[in-house]
Amino acid sequence: MLIKIKMIELIPTQSIYKPNIFFDIDGIVADTRRELSKYCSEKLGLKISSRKLEKTKLSEIVGIPKDKCRKLITDFYLTRQETFETMPGAKYALQKLSKKYNINLISGRPIWSEEPTVRWVEKKLSGLISRVFFSRAHDIETPGYRRTKGEICREFYGEFLVDDDSVYSLECANRGTNVLYFHGDKEIIHPKIIKVLSWQEIMEYGMGRIK
């Protein structure tokens, strides 16, 4: 496995005949919110639905300061990250899409999360993922390399990105990358952004772009 500053290659030889597509990890490929819901129930005694976690920041739901919420999230990833399941329909769709594209994952997870992230990918999506990119967008404590998702997608000629964050979606679209805004809770009007509600829609969009 070849490790570089900004990406980890899981399939060393990329097909030059396949375009690159990008997927956010949390809430897109990994069913993070379902596991976070369970974690909050165990640690805080709160029943929080996965859907509510999509729409509202955790600090606002639990009513604790942001620094304590950040510690809670850190502990969550440290103890539960490798137990996440894939999102319903994700693996099947990625198997289909991998026949026509190089599949890349892209995440803002911090540097300490990179190795367990790769272990999770190799365990759950073995042979499907070409590269894992870390923008380190949320790693405010570690100095060094940072790139936006839009910069990474543009640099590697991303055909499209699938993300559930309106800010990242707009940033990528404004840099010229097509975006599938997955289960997004905000209305975004942009010629390069399409809202999708399922992995079936993602698969149909991707397979329809290349005949």
Coordinates of N, CA and C in Angstrom, one line a residue:
M1 N 0.9 -1.2 0.0 CA 0.0 0.0 0.0 C 0.9 1.2 0.0
L2 N 0.7 2.1 -1.0 CA 1.5 3.3 -1.1 C 0.9 4.4 -0.4
I3 N 1.7 5.0 0.6 CA 1.1 6.1 1.4 C 1.8 7.4 0.9
K4 N 0.9 8.4 0.6 CA 1.4 9.7 0.3 C 0.8 10.7 1.3
I5 N 1.2 12.0 1.2 CA 0.8 13.0 2.1 C -0.7 13.1 2.2
K6 N -1.3 13.2 1.0 CA -2.7 13.5 1.0 C -3.6 12.4 0.5
M7 N -3.1 11.2 0.2 CA -3.9 10.1 -0.2 C -3.3 8.8 0.1
I8 N -4.1 7.8 0.3 CA -3.6 6.4 0.5 C -4.2 5.6 -0.7
E9 N -3.3 5.0 -1.4 CA -3.7 4.2 -2.6 C -3.9 2.7 -2.2
L10 N -5.1 2.2 -2.4 CA -5.4 0.9 -2.1 C -5.3 0.0 -3.3
I11 N -5.5 0.5 -4.5 CA -5.3 -0.2 -5.8 C -4.1 0.6 -6.5
P12 N -2.9 0.1 -6.4 CA -1.7 0.8 -6.9 C -1.8 1.3 -8.3
T13 N -2.4 0.5 -9.2 CA -2.4 0.8 -10.6 C -3.8 1.3 -11.0
Q14 N -4.0 2.6 -11.2 CA -5.3 3.1 -11.5 C -5.5 2.9 -13.1
S15 N -6.7 2.7 -13.4 CA -7.0 2.6 -14.9 C -7.1 4.0 -15.5
I16 N -6.2 4.2 -16.5 CA -6.2 5.5 -17.1 C -7.4 5.6 -18.0
Y17 N -8.1 4.5 -18.2 CA -9.3 4.6 -19.1 C -10.6 4.8 -18.3
K18 N -10.5 4.8 -17.0 CA -11.7 5.1 -16.2 C -11.6 6.5 -15.6
P19 N -12.7 7.2 -15.6 CA -12.7 8.5 -14.9 C -12.8 8.3 -13.4
N20 N -12.4 9.3 -12.6 CA -12.5 9.2 -11.1 C -13.8 9.8 -10.6
I21 N -14.4 9.1 -9.7 CA -15.5 9.7 -8.9 C -15.2 9.6 -7.5
F22 N -15.8 10.5 -6.7 CA -15.5 10.7 -5.3 C -16.7 10.6 -4.4
F23 N -16.5 10.0 -3.2 CA -17.6 9.8 -2.3 C -17.1 10.3 -0.9
D24 N -17.9 11.1 -0.2 CA -17.6 11.4 1.2 C -17.8 10.0 1.9
I25 N -17.2 9.9 3.1 CA -17.3 8.7 3.9 C -18.5 8.7 4.8
D26 N -18.5 9.6 5.8 CA -19.5 9.6 6.9 C -20.8 10.0 6.3
G27 N -21.8 9.1 6.5 CA -23.2 9.4 6.1 C -23.4 9.2 4.6
I28 N -22.4 8.8 3.9 CA -22.5 8.4 2.5 C -22.2 7.0 2.3
V29 N -21.0 6.6 2.6 CA -20.5 5.2 2.5 C -20.7 4.5 3.8
A30 N -20.3 5.2 4.9 CA -20.3 4.6 6.2 C -21.6 5.1 6.9
D31 N -22.3 4.2 7.6 CA -23.6 4.5 8.3 C -23.2 5.1 9.7
T32 N -22.5 6.2 9.7 CA -21.9 6.7 10.9 C -23.0 7.2 11.9
R33 N -24.0 7.8 11.3 CA -25.1 8.4 12.2 C -25.8 7.3 13.0
R34 N -26.1 6.2 12.4 CA -26.8 5.1 13.1 C -26.0 4.7 14.3
E35 N -24.6 4.5 14.1 CA -23.8 4.1 15.2 C -23.7 5.2 16.3
L36 N -23.6 6.5 15.8 CA -23.6 7.6 16.7 C -24.8 7.7 17.6
S37 N -26.0 7.4 17.0 CA -27.2 7.4 17.7 C -27.2 6.4 18.8
K38 N -26.6 5.2 18.6 CA -26.5 4.2 19.6 C -25.5 4.6 20.7
Y39 N -24.4 5.3 20.3 CA -23.4 5.7 21.2 C -24.0 6.8 22.2
C40 N -24.7 7.7 21.6 CA -25.4 8.8 22.5 C -26.3 8.2 23.5
S41 N -27.0 7.1 23.0 CA -28.0 6.4 23.9 C -27.2 5.8 25.1
E42 N -26.1 5.2 24.8 CA -25.3 4.5 25.8 C -24.6 5.4 26.8
K43 N -24.0 6.5 26.2 CA -23.1 7.4 27.0 C -23.9 8.5 27.6
L44 N -25.0 9.0 27.0 CA -25.7 10.2 27.5 C -27.1 9.9 27.9
G45 N -27.6 8.7 27.6 CA -28.9 8.3 27.9 C -30.0 9.0 27.1
L46 N -29.5 9.4 25.9 CA -30.4 10.2 25.0 C -30.8 9.4 23.7
K47 N -32.0 9.4 23.4 CA -32.4 8.7 22.1 C -32.5 9.8 21.0
I48 N -31.6 9.7 20.1 CA -31.5 10.6 19.0 C -31.5 9.8 17.7
S49 N -32.4 10.1 16.9 CA -32.6 9.4 15.6 C -31.5 9.8 14.6
S50 N -31.2 8.8 13.8 CA -30.2 9.1 12.7 C -30.6 10.3 11.8
R51 N -31.9 10.4 11.6 CA -32.4 11.4 10.7 C -32.2 12.8 11.4
K52 N -32.4 12.9 12.7 CA -32.2 14.1 13.4 C -30.7 14.5 13.4
L53 N -29.8 13.6 13.4 CA -28.4 13.8 13.4 C -28.0 14.3 12.0
E54 N -28.8 14.0 11.0 CA -28.5 14.6 9.6 C -28.8 16.0 9.6
K55 N -29.8 16.5 10.3 CA -30.3 17.8 10.2 C -29.8 18.8 11.2
T56 N -29.3 18.3 12.3 CA -28.9 19.2 13.4 C -27.6 18.8 14.0
K57 N -26.8 19.8 14.3 CA -25.4 19.6 14.9 C -25.6 18.9 16.3
L58 N -24.7 18.0 16.6 CA -24.8 17.2 17.8 C -24.8 18.1 19.0
S59 N -23.9 19.2 19.0 CA -23.8 20.1 20.1 C -25.1 20.8 20.5
E60 N -25.9 21.0 19.4 CA -27.2 21.7 19.6 C -28.2 20.7 20.2
I61 N -28.1 19.4 19.8 CA -29.1 18.4 20.3 C -28.8 18.1 21.8
V62 N -27.6 17.9 22.1 CA -27.3 17.5 23.5 C -27.1 18.6 24.5
G63 N -26.9 19.8 23.9 CA -26.8 21.0 24.8 C -25.6 21.1 25.6
I64 N -24.4 20.8 25.0 CA -23.2 20.9 25.7 C -22.2 21.8 24.9
P65 N -21.2 22.4 25.5 CA -20.3 23.2 24.8 C -19.6 22.5 23.6
K66 N -19.2 23.3 22.6 CA -18.6 22.6 21.4 C -17.3 21.9 21.8
D67 N -16.5 22.3 22.7 CA -15.3 21.6 23.1 C -15.6 20.2 23.7
K68 N -16.6 20.1 24.5 CA -17.0 18.9 25.1 C -17.6 18.0 24.0
C69 N -18.4 18.6 23.1 CA -19.0 17.8 22.0 C -17.9 17.3 21.1
R70 N -16.8 18.0 20.9 CA -15.7 17.6 20.1 C -15.0 16.4 20.7
K71 N -14.9 16.4 22.1 CA -14.3 15.3 22.8 C -15.2 14.1 22.7
L72 N -16.5 14.3 22.8 CA -17.4 13.2 22.6 C -17.3 12.5 21.3
I73 N -17.2 13.3 20.2 CA -17.1 12.8 18.9 C -15.7 12.1 18.7
T74 N -14.7 12.7 19.3 CA -13.3 12.0 19.2 C -13.4 10.6 19.8
D75 N -13.9 10.6 21.0 CA -14.0 9.3 21.7 C -14.9 8.3 20.9
F76 N -15.9 8.8 20.3 CA -16.8 7.9 19.5 C -16.0 7.3 18.4
Y77 N -15.2 8.1 17.6 CA -14.4 7.6 16.5 C -13.3 6.7 17.0
L78 N -12.7 7.0 18.1 CA -11.6 6.2 18.6 C -12.1 4.8 19.0
T79 N -13.3 4.7 19.5 CA -13.8 3.4 20.1 C -14.7 2.7 19.1
R80 N -15.4 3.4 18.2 CA -16.4 2.7 17.3 C -16.1 2.8 15.8
Q81 N -15.2 3.5 15.4 CA -15.0 3.7 14.0 C -14.9 2.5 13.1
E82 N -14.3 1.4 13.6 CA -14.1 0.2 12.8 C -15.3 -0.7 12.9
T83 N -16.3 -0.3 13.7 CA -17.5 -1.1 13.8 C -18.7 -0.6 12.9
F84 N -18.4 0.5 12.2 CA -19.5 1.1 11.3 C -19.9 0.1 10.2
E85 N -21.2 0.1 9.9 CA -21.6 -0.7 8.8 C -21.7 0.3 7.6
T86 N -21.7 -0.3 6.4 CA -21.9 0.5 5.2 C -23.3 0.9 5.1
M87 N -23.6 2.0 4.4 CA -24.9 2.5 4.2 C -25.7 1.5 3.3
P88 N -27.0 1.3 3.6 CA -27.8 0.4 2.8 C -27.7 0.7 1.3
G89 N -27.3 -0.3 0.5 CA -27.2 -0.2 -0.9 C -25.9 0.3 -1.4
A90 N -25.0 0.7 -0.5 CA -23.7 1.3 -0.9 C -22.8 0.3 -1.6
K91 N -22.6 -0.8 -1.0 CA -21.6 -1.8 -1.5 C -22.0 -2.3 -2.9
Y92 N -23.3 -2.6 -3.0 CA -23.8 -3.1 -4.3 C -23.5 -2.0 -5.4
A93 N -23.9 -0.8 -5.1 CA -23.8 0.3 -6.1 C -22.3 0.5 -6.4
L94 N -21.4 0.5 -5.4 CA -20.0 0.7 -5.7 C -19.4 -0.5 -6.5
Q95 N -19.9 -1.7 -6.3 CA -19.5 -2.8 -7.1 C -19.8 -2.5 -8.6
K96 N -21.0 -2.0 -8.8 CA -21.4 -1.7 -10.2 C -20.6 -0.6 -10.8
L97 N -20.5 0.5 -10.0 CA -19.8 1.7 -10.5 C -18.3 1.4 -10.7
S98 N -17.7 0.5 -10.0 CA -16.3 0.3 -10.1 C -15.9 -0.3 -11.4
K99 N -16.9 -0.9 -12.2 CA -16.6 -1.4 -13.5 C -16.4 -0.3 -14.5
K100 N -16.9 0.9 -14.2 CA -16.7 2.0 -15.1 C -15.9 3.2 -14.6
Y101 N -15.7 3.2 -13.3 CA -14.9 4.3 -12.7 C -13.9 3.8 -11.7
N102 N -12.9 4.7 -11.5 CA -12.0 4.5 -10.3 C -12.8 5.2 -9.1
I103 N -13.0 4.4 -8.1 CA -13.8 4.8 -6.9 C -12.8 5.4 -5.9
N104 N -13.1 6.6 -5.5 CA -12.2 7.3 -4.5 C -13.1 7.8 -3.3
L105 N -12.6 7.6 -2.1 CA -13.2 8.2 -1.0 C -12.5 9.4 -0.5
I106 N -13.2 10.4 0.0 CA -12.6 11.6 0.4 C -13.3 12.1 1.8
S107 N -12.4 12.4 2.7 CA -13.0 12.7 4.1 C -12.2 13.9 4.7
G108 N -12.9 14.6 5.6 CA -12.3 15.6 6.4 C -11.8 15.1 7.8
R109 N -11.9 13.7 8.0 CA -11.4 13.2 9.3 C -10.0 13.6 9.6
P110 N -9.7 13.7 10.9 CA -8.4 14.2 11.4 C -7.3 13.1 11.2
I111 N -6.1 13.5 11.4 CA -4.9 12.6 11.0 C -4.9 11.4 11.9
W112 N -5.3 11.4 13.1 CA -5.3 10.2 14.0 C -6.3 9.2 13.5
S113 N -7.3 9.6 12.7 CA -8.3 8.7 12.2 C -8.0 8.0 10.9
E114 N -6.8 8.4 10.3 CA -6.6 7.9 9.0 C -6.3 6.4 8.9
E115 N -5.5 5.8 9.8 CA -5.2 4.4 9.7 C -6.4 3.5 10.0
P116 N -7.2 3.8 11.1 CA -8.4 3.0 11.2 C -9.4 3.2 10.1
T117 N -9.4 4.4 9.5 CA -10.3 4.5 8.3 C -9.9 3.6 7.2
V118 N -8.6 3.5 6.9 CA -8.2 2.6 5.8 C -8.4 1.2 6.2
R119 N -8.3 0.8 7.5 CA -8.5 -0.6 7.9 C -10.0 -0.9 7.7
W120 N -10.9 0.1 8.0 CA -12.3 -0.1 7.8 C -12.6 -0.3 6.3
V121 N -12.0 0.5 5.5 CA -12.3 0.4 4.0 C -11.8 -0.9 3.5
E122 N -10.6 -1.4 3.9 CA -10.1 -2.6 3.4 C -11.0 -3.8 3.9
K123 N -11.6 -3.7 5.1 CA -12.4 -4.7 5.6 C -13.8 -4.7 4.9
K124 N -14.4 -3.6 4.8 CA -15.8 -3.5 4.3 C -15.9 -3.4 2.8
L125 N -14.9 -2.8 2.2 CA -15.0 -2.5 0.7 C -13.8 -3.0 0.0
S126 N -13.3 -4.2 0.4 CA -12.1 -4.7 -0.2 C -12.2 -4.9 -1.7
G127 N -11.1 -4.3 -2.4 CA -11.0 -4.4 -3.8 C -11.8 -3.4 -4.6
L128 N -12.6 -2.6 -3.9 CA -13.5 -1.6 -4.6 C -13.0 -0.2 -4.7
I129 N -12.2 0.2 -3.7 CA -11.8 1.6 -3.5 C -10.3 1.7 -4.0
S130 N -10.2 2.7 -4.9 CA -8.9 3.0 -5.5 C -8.0 3.8 -4.6
R131 N -8.6 4.9 -4.0 CA -7.8 5.7 -3.1 C -8.7 6.4 -2.1
V132 N -8.0 6.6 -1.0 CA -8.7 7.4 0.1 C -8.0 8.7 0.3
F133 N -8.7 9.8 0.2 CA -8.1 11.1 0.3 C -8.5 11.7 1.7
F134 N -7.6 12.4 2.3 CA -7.9 13.1 3.6 C -7.6 14.6 3.4
S135 N -8.7 15.3 3.5 CA -8.5 16.8 3.3 C -8.1 17.4 4.7
R136 N -8.4 16.7 5.8 CA -8.1 17.1 7.1 C -8.8 18.5 7.4
A137 N -10.0 18.6 6.9 CA -10.7 19.9 7.1 C -11.1 20.1 8.5
H138 N -11.4 19.0 9.3 CA -11.8 19.2 10.6 C -10.7 19.0 11.6
D139 N -9.5 18.8 11.2 CA -8.4 18.7 12.1 C -7.7 20.0 12.4
I140 N -8.3 20.7 13.4 CA -7.9 22.0 13.7 C -6.7 22.1 14.6
E141 N -6.3 20.9 15.1 CA -5.2 20.9 16.1 C -3.9 20.5 15.5
T142 N -3.9 19.8 14.3 CA -2.7 19.3 13.7 C -2.2 20.2 12.6
P143 N -1.0 20.8 12.7 CA -0.5 21.6 11.6 C -0.1 20.8 10.4
G144 N 0.0 21.5 9.2 CA 0.4 20.8 8.0 C -0.6 20.8 6.9
Y145 N -0.5 19.8 6.1 CA -1.3 19.7 4.9 C -2.8 19.8 5.1
R146 N -3.5 20.6 4.3 CA -4.9 20.6 4.2 C -5.3 21.0 2.8
R147 N -6.3 20.4 2.3 CA -6.9 20.7 1.0 C -8.4 20.6 1.1
T148 N -9.1 21.4 0.3 CA -10.6 21.3 0.3 C -11.0 20.1 -0.6
K149 N -12.2 19.7 -0.4 CA -12.7 18.6 -1.3 C -12.7 19.1 -2.7
G150 N -13.1 20.3 -2.9 CA -13.2 20.9 -4.3 C -11.8 20.9 -5.0
E151 N -10.8 21.2 -4.2 CA -9.4 21.3 -4.8 C -9.0 19.9 -5.2
I152 N -9.3 18.9 -4.3 CA -8.9 17.5 -4.6 C -9.6 17.0 -5.8
C153 N -11.0 17.2 -5.8 CA -11.7 16.7 -7.0 C -11.3 17.3 -8.3
R154 N -11.0 18.6 -8.2 CA -10.5 19.2 -9.5 C -9.1 18.7 -9.9
E155 N -8.2 18.6 -8.9 CA -6.9 18.1 -9.2 C -6.9 16.8 -9.9
F156 N -7.8 15.9 -9.4 CA -7.8 14.5 -9.9 C -8.9 14.3 -10.9
Y157 N -9.4 15.4 -11.5 CA -10.4 15.3 -12.6 C -11.6 14.5 -12.2
G158 N -12.2 14.8 -11.1 CA -13.4 14.0 -10.6 C -14.6 14.2 -11.5
E159 N -15.2 13.1 -12.0 CA -16.4 13.2 -12.8 C -17.5 13.7 -12.0
F160 N -17.6 13.2 -10.7 CA -18.6 13.8 -9.8 C -18.3 13.4 -8.4
L161 N -18.9 14.1 -7.4 CA -18.7 13.9 -6.0 C -20.1 13.6 -5.4
V162 N -20.1 12.7 -4.4 CA -21.4 12.5 -3.7 C -21.1 12.9 -2.2
D163 N -21.9 13.9 -1.8 CA -21.6 14.5 -0.4 C -23.0 14.9 0.2
D164 N -23.0 14.9 1.5 CA -24.3 15.3 2.2 C -24.1 16.7 2.9
D165 N -23.0 17.4 2.6 CA -22.8 18.7 3.2 C -23.0 19.8 2.2
S166 N -23.8 20.8 2.5 CA -24.2 21.8 1.5 C -23.0 22.7 1.2
V167 N -22.1 23.0 2.2 CA -20.9 23.8 2.0 C -19.9 23.2 1.1
Y168 N -19.6 21.9 1.3 CA -18.7 21.2 0.5 C -19.3 21.0 -0.9
S169 N -20.6 20.7 -1.0 CA -21.2 20.5 -2.3 C -21.1 21.8 -3.1
L170 N -21.4 22.9 -2.5 CA -21.3 24.2 -3.3 C -19.9 24.5 -3.7
E171 N -18.9 24.2 -2.8 CA -17.5 24.5 -3.1 C -17.1 23.7 -4.3
C172 N -17.4 22.4 -4.3 CA -17.0 21.6 -5.4 C -17.7 22.0 -6.7
A173 N -19.0 22.3 -6.6 CA -19.7 22.7 -7.8 C -19.2 24.0 -8.4
N174 N -18.8 24.9 -7.5 CA -18.3 26.2 -8.0 C -16.9 26.0 -8.6
R175 N -16.2 24.9 -8.3 CA -14.9 24.6 -8.9 C -15.1 23.8 -10.2
G176 N -16.3 23.5 -10.5 CA -16.5 22.8 -11.8 C -16.9 21.3 -11.7
T177 N -16.9 20.7 -10.5 CA -17.2 19.3 -10.3 C -18.7 19.1 -10.2
N178 N -19.3 18.1 -10.9 CA -20.7 17.7 -10.7 C -20.9 17.1 -9.3
V179 N -22.0 17.4 -8.6 CA -22.2 17.0 -7.3 C -23.6 16.3 -7.1
L180 N -23.6 15.1 -6.5 CA -24.8 14.5 -6.1 C -25.0 14.8 -4.6
Y181 N -26.0 15.6 -4.2 CA -26.2 16.1 -2.9 C -27.1 15.1 -2.2
F182 N -26.5 14.2 -1.4 CA -27.2 13.1 -0.8 C -28.0 13.4 0.4
H183 N -29.3 13.2 0.4 CA -30.1 13.4 1.6 C -29.9 14.8 2.2
G184 N -29.5 15.8 1.4 CA -29.2 17.1 1.9 C -30.5 17.8 2.5
D185 N -30.3 18.5 3.6 CA -31.4 19.1 4.2 C -31.6 20.5 3.8
K186 N -30.8 21.0 2.9 CA -30.9 22.4 2.4 C -31.2 22.4 0.9
E187 N -32.0 23.4 0.5 CA -32.2 23.5 -0.9 C -31.1 24.3 -1.6
I188 N -30.5 23.7 -2.5 CA -29.4 24.3 -3.2 C -29.7 24.4 -4.7
I189 N -29.7 25.6 -5.3 CA -29.9 25.7 -6.7 C -28.6 26.0 -7.4
H190 N -28.1 25.1 -8.1 CA -26.8 25.2 -8.8 C -26.9 24.2 -10.0
P191 N -26.4 24.7 -11.2 CA -26.5 23.8 -12.4 C -25.7 22.5 -12.3
K192 N -24.8 22.5 -11.4 CA -23.9 21.3 -11.2 C -24.3 20.4 -10.0
I193 N -25.4 20.7 -9.3 CA -25.8 20.0 -8.1 C -27.1 19.3 -8.4
I194 N -27.2 18.0 -8.1 CA -28.4 17.3 -8.2 C -28.7 16.6 -6.8
K195 N -29.9 16.8 -6.3 CA -30.2 16.1 -5.0 C -30.7 14.7 -5.3
V196 N -30.1 13.8 -4.5 CA -30.5 12.4 -4.6 C -30.8 11.8 -3.2
L197 N -31.7 10.8 -3.2 CA -32.2 10.3 -1.9 C -31.8 8.9 -1.6
S198 N -31.1 8.2 -2.5 CA -30.8 6.8 -2.3 C -29.5 6.4 -3.1
W199 N -29.0 5.3 -2.8 CA -27.8 4.7 -3.5 C -28.3 4.2 -4.9
Q200 N -29.5 3.9 -5.0 CA -30.1 3.5 -6.3 C -30.0 4.6 -7.3
E201 N -30.3 5.8 -6.8 CA -30.3 7.0 -7.7 C -28.8 7.3 -8.0
I202 N -27.9 7.2 -7.1 CA -26.5 7.4 -7.3 C -26.0 6.5 -8.4
M203 N -26.3 5.2 -8.3 CA -25.9 4.2 -9.2 C -26.4 4.5 -10.6
E204 N -27.7 4.8 -10.7 CA -28.3 5.1 -12.0 C -27.7 6.3 -12.7
Y205 N -27.4 7.3 -11.9 CA -26.8 8.5 -12.4 C -25.4 8.2 -12.9
G206 N -24.6 7.5 -12.1 CA -23.2 7.1 -12.5 C -23.2 6.2 -13.8
M207 N -24.1 5.2 -13.8 CA -24.0 4.3 -14.9 C -24.6 5.0 -16.2
G208 N -25.4 5.9 -16.0 CA -26.0 6.6 -17.1 C -25.1 7.6 -17.8
R209 N -24.0 8.0 -17.1 CA -23.1 9.0 -17.7 C -22.1 8.4 -18.7
I210 N -21.9 7.1 -18.5 CA -21.0 6.4 -19.5 C -21.7 5.2 -20.0
K211 N -21.8 5.1 -21.3 CA -22.5 4.0 -22.0 C -21.5 2.9 -22.3

